[in-house]
């Protein structure tokens, strides 16, 4: 993803170099200036689309990662709750002198 963003940023800076060179050397022919301006405009539009697509892809990847984290967090919370419930049952059974509900059966000697 970082490579995509770097490429997109590099491409977005390319028209700036064209604009700078065009500003330094204005052409004598007005149609040439128009063609240069059109080329720069098209390059900027193309690069903007590349940057937008990279941002969209990055957002999708971030959303997918967030969903995975949410699922894992929910599962972890459920496991913690189940363990706490089991511990509470064992503590209650121990306090009342009963055998814990899921205690292993001891073999007879």
Coordinates of N, CA and C in Angstrom, one line a residue:
X1 N 0.8 -1.2 0.0 CA 0.0 0.0 0.0 C 0.9 1.2 0.0
X2 N 2.0 1.2 0.7 CA 2.9 2.4 0.8 C 3.5 2.6 -0.6
X3 N 3.8 1.6 -1.3 CA 4.3 1.7 -2.7 C 3.3 2.4 -3.6
X4 N 2.1 2.0 -3.4 CA 1.0 2.6 -4.3 C 0.9 4.1 -4.0
X5 N 1.0 4.5 -2.7 CA 0.9 5.9 -2.4 C 2.1 6.6 -2.9
X6 N 3.3 6.0 -2.8 CA 4.5 6.7 -3.3 C 4.4 6.9 -4.8
X7 N 3.9 5.9 -5.5 CA 3.8 6.0 -6.9 C 2.8 7.1 -7.3
X8 N 1.7 7.1 -6.6 CA 0.6 8.1 -6.8 C 1.1 9.5 -6.5
X9 N 1.9 9.7 -5.5 CA 2.4 11.0 -5.1 C 3.5 11.4 -6.2
X10 N 4.3 10.5 -6.6 CA 5.3 10.8 -7.7 C 4.6 11.2 -8.9
X11 N 3.6 10.5 -9.3 CA 2.9 10.9 -10.5 C 2.2 12.2 -10.4
X12 N 1.7 12.5 -9.2 CA 1.0 13.8 -9.1 C 2.0 15.0 -9.1
X13 N 3.2 14.7 -8.8 CA 4.2 15.8 -8.9 C 4.8 16.0 -10.3
X14 N 4.6 15.1 -11.2 CA 5.1 15.2 -12.5 C 4.6 16.4 -13.3
X15 N 3.3 16.7 -13.2 CA 2.8 17.8 -13.9 C 3.3 19.1 -13.4
X16 N 3.7 19.2 -12.2 CA 4.3 20.4 -11.6 C 5.6 20.7 -12.4
X17 N 6.4 19.7 -12.7 CA 7.6 20.0 -13.5 C 7.3 20.5 -14.9
X18 N 6.2 20.0 -15.5 CA 5.8 20.4 -16.8 C 5.3 21.9 -16.7
X19 N 4.6 22.2 -15.7 CA 4.1 23.6 -15.5 C 5.2 24.5 -15.3
X20 N 6.2 24.1 -14.5 CA 7.4 25.0 -14.3 C 8.2 25.3 -15.5
X21 N 8.4 24.2 -16.3 CA 9.2 24.4 -17.6 C 8.4 25.2 -18.6
X22 N 7.1 25.1 -18.6 CA 6.2 25.8 -19.5 C 6.2 27.3 -19.1
X23 N 6.3 27.6 -17.8 CA 6.2 29.0 -17.4 C 7.6 29.7 -17.7
X24 N 8.7 28.9 -17.7 CA 10.0 29.5 -17.9 C 10.2 29.8 -19.4
X25 N 9.7 29.0 -20.3 CA 9.8 29.2 -21.7 C 8.5 29.3 -22.4
X26 N 7.8 30.4 -22.4 CA 6.6 30.5 -23.1 C 6.8 30.4 -24.6
X27 N 6.0 29.5 -25.2 CA 6.2 29.3 -26.7 C 5.7 30.5 -27.4
X28 N 6.3 30.7 -28.6 CA 5.9 31.8 -29.5 C 4.5 31.5 -30.2
X29 N 4.2 30.3 -30.4 CA 3.0 29.9 -31.1 C 1.9 29.7 -30.0
X30 N 0.8 30.3 -30.2 CA -0.3 30.2 -29.2 C -0.9 28.8 -29.3
X31 N -1.0 28.2 -30.4 CA -1.5 26.8 -30.5 C -0.6 25.8 -29.7
X32 N 0.6 26.1 -29.7 CA 1.6 25.2 -28.9 C 1.3 25.4 -27.4
X33 N 1.1 26.7 -27.0 CA 0.8 26.9 -25.6 C -0.5 26.3 -25.2
X34 N -1.5 26.3 -26.1 CA -2.8 25.7 -25.8 C -2.6 24.1 -25.7
X35 N -1.8 23.6 -26.6 CA -1.6 22.1 -26.6 C -0.8 21.7 -25.3
X36 N 0.1 22.6 -24.9 CA 0.9 22.3 -23.7 C -0.1 22.4 -22.4
X37 N -0.9 23.4 -22.4 CA -1.8 23.5 -21.3 C -2.8 22.3 -21.3
X38 N -3.2 21.9 -22.4 CA -4.2 20.8 -22.5 C -3.4 19.5 -22.0
X39 N -2.2 19.3 -22.4 CA -1.4 18.1 -22.0 C -1.2 18.1 -20.5
X40 N -0.9 19.3 -19.9 CA -0.8 19.4 -18.5 C -2.1 19.1 -17.8
X41 N -3.2 19.7 -18.3 CA -4.5 19.5 -17.7 C -4.8 18.0 -17.7
X42 N -4.6 17.3 -18.8 CA -4.9 15.9 -18.9 C -4.0 15.1 -17.9
X43 N -2.7 15.5 -17.8 CA -1.8 14.8 -16.9 C -2.3 14.9 -15.5
X44 N -2.7 16.1 -15.1 CA -3.2 16.4 -13.8 C -4.5 15.6 -13.5
X45 N -5.4 15.5 -14.4 CA -6.6 14.7 -14.3 C -6.3 13.2 -14.1
X46 N -5.4 12.7 -15.0 CA -5.0 11.3 -14.9 C -4.4 11.0 -13.6
X47 N -3.5 11.9 -13.1 CA -2.8 11.7 -11.8 C -3.7 11.8 -10.7
X48 N -4.7 12.7 -10.8 CA -5.7 12.8 -9.7 C -6.5 11.5 -9.6
X49 N -6.8 10.9 -10.8 CA -7.6 9.6 -10.7 C -6.7 8.5 -10.1
X50 N -5.4 8.5 -10.4 CA -4.5 7.5 -9.8 C -4.5 7.7 -8.3
X51 N -4.4 8.9 -7.9 CA -4.3 9.2 -6.4 C -5.6 8.8 -5.7
X52 N -6.7 9.1 -6.4 CA -8.0 8.8 -5.8 C -8.2 7.3 -5.7
X53 N -7.8 6.6 -6.8 CA -7.9 5.1 -6.8 C -7.0 4.5 -5.7
X54 N -5.8 5.0 -5.5 CA -4.9 4.6 -4.4 C -5.5 4.8 -3.1
X55 N -6.1 6.0 -2.9 CA -6.8 6.3 -1.6 C -8.0 5.4 -1.4
X56 N -8.7 5.1 -2.4 CA -9.9 4.2 -2.3 C -9.4 2.8 -1.9
X57 N -8.4 2.3 -2.6 CA -7.9 1.0 -2.3 C -7.4 0.9 -0.8
X58 N -6.7 2.0 -0.4 CA -6.2 2.0 1.0 C -7.3 2.0 2.0
X59 N -8.3 2.8 1.7 CA -9.5 2.8 2.6 C -10.2 1.4 2.7
X60 N -10.3 0.7 1.6 CA -10.9 -0.6 1.6 C -10.0 -1.5 2.4
X61 N -8.7 -1.5 2.3 CA -7.8 -2.3 3.0 C -7.9 -2.0 4.5
X62 N -8.0 -0.7 4.9 CA -8.1 -0.3 6.3 C -9.4 -0.8 6.9
X63 N -10.5 -0.7 6.1 CA -11.8 -1.2 6.6 C -11.8 -2.7 6.8
X64 N -11.2 -3.4 5.9 CA -11.1 -4.9 6.0 C -10.3 -5.3 7.3
X65 N -9.2 -4.6 7.5 CA -8.4 -4.8 8.7 C -9.2 -4.5 9.9
X66 N -9.9 -3.4 9.9 CA -10.7 -3.0 11.1 C -11.8 -4.1 11.4
X67 N -12.4 -4.6 10.3 CA -13.4 -5.7 10.5 C -12.8 -6.9 11.2
X68 N -11.6 -7.3 10.7 CA -10.9 -8.5 11.2 C -10.6 -8.2 12.7
X69 N -10.1 -7.0 13.0 CA -9.8 -6.7 14.4 C -11.1 -6.8 15.3
X70 N -12.2 -6.2 14.8 CA -13.4 -6.3 15.5 C -13.9 -7.7 15.8
X71 N -13.8 -8.6 14.8 CA -14.2 -10.0 15.0 C -13.3 -10.6 16.0
X72 N -12.0 -10.4 15.9 CA -11.0 -11.0 16.9 C -11.2 -10.5 18.3
X73 N -11.5 -9.2 18.4 CA -11.8 -8.6 19.7 C -13.0 -9.2 20.3
X74 N -14.1 -9.3 19.5 CA -15.3 -9.9 20.0 C -15.1 -11.3 20.5
X75 N -14.4 -12.1 19.7 CA -14.1 -13.5 20.1 C -13.3 -13.5 21.4
X76 N -12.3 -12.7 21.5 CA -11.5 -12.6 22.7 C -12.4 -12.2 23.9
X77 N -13.3 -11.3 23.8 CA -14.1 -10.9 24.9 C -15.1 -12.0 25.3
X78 N -15.5 -12.7 24.3 CA -16.4 -13.9 24.7 C -15.7 -14.9 25.4
X79 N -14.4 -15.2 25.0 CA -13.6 -16.2 25.7 C -13.3 -15.7 27.2
X80 N -13.0 -14.4 27.3 CA -12.7 -13.9 28.7 C -14.0 -14.0 29.5
X81 N -15.1 -13.7 29.0 CA -16.4 -13.8 29.7 C -16.7 -15.2 30.1
X82 N -16.5 -16.2 29.2 CA -16.7 -17.6 29.5 C -15.8 -18.0 30.6
X83 N -14.5 -17.6 30.6 CA -13.5 -18.0 31.6 C -13.9 -17.4 32.9
X84 N -14.3 -16.2 32.9 CA -14.8 -15.5 34.2 C -16.0 -16.2 34.8
X85 N -16.9 -16.6 33.9 CA -18.1 -17.3 34.4 C -17.7 -18.6 35.0
X86 N -16.8 -19.3 34.4 CA -16.4 -20.6 34.9 C -15.7 -20.4 36.2
X87 N -14.9 -19.4 36.3 CA -14.2 -19.1 37.6 C -15.1 -18.7 38.7
X88 N -16.2 -18.0 38.4 CA -17.2 -17.6 39.4 C -17.9 -18.9 39.9
X89 N -18.3 -19.8 38.9 CA -18.9 -21.0 39.3 C -18.1 -21.9 40.2
X90 N -16.8 -22.0 39.9 CA -15.9 -22.7 40.7 C -15.7 -22.1 42.1
X91 N -15.6 -20.8 42.1 CA -15.5 -20.1 43.4 C -16.7 -20.3 44.3
X92 N -17.9 -20.2 43.6 CA -19.1 -20.4 44.4 C -19.2 -21.8 44.9
X93 N -18.8 -22.8 44.1 CA -18.9 -24.2 44.5 C -17.9 -24.4 45.6
X94 N -16.7 -23.9 45.5 CA -15.7 -24.0 46.6 C -16.2 -23.4 47.9
X95 N -16.8 -22.3 47.8 CA -17.3 -21.6 49.0 C -18.4 -22.4 49.7
X96 N -19.2 -23.1 48.9 CA -20.3 -23.8 49.5 C -20.0 -25.2 49.8
X97 N -18.7 -25.6 49.5 CA -18.2 -27.0 49.7 C -18.7 -28.0 48.7
X98 N -19.3 -27.5 47.6 CA -19.7 -28.5 46.6 C -18.5 -28.7 45.6
X99 N -18.8 -29.8 44.8 CA -17.8 -30.1 43.8 C -18.0 -29.1 42.6
X100 N -17.0 -28.6 42.1 CA -17.1 -27.6 40.9 C -17.8 -28.3 39.8
X101 N -18.6 -27.6 39.0 CA -19.5 -28.2 37.9 C -18.7 -28.9 36.9
X102 N -17.5 -28.5 36.5 CA -16.7 -29.1 35.5 C -15.4 -29.7 36.0
X103 N -15.4 -30.1 37.3 CA -14.2 -30.7 37.9 C -14.0 -32.1 37.3
X104 N -12.8 -32.4 37.0 CA -12.5 -33.8 36.5 C -12.8 -34.8 37.5
X105 N -13.3 -35.9 37.1 CA -13.6 -37.1 37.9 C -12.4 -37.8 38.3
X106 N -12.2 -37.9 39.6 CA -11.0 -38.6 40.1 C -11.2 -40.1 40.1
X107 N -10.2 -40.8 39.5 CA -10.4 -42.3 39.5 C -10.3 -42.9 40.9
X108 N -11.1 -44.0 41.1 CA -11.1 -44.7 42.3 C -9.9 -45.5 42.5
X109 N -9.4 -45.5 43.7 CA -8.1 -46.3 44.0 C -8.4 -47.7 44.2

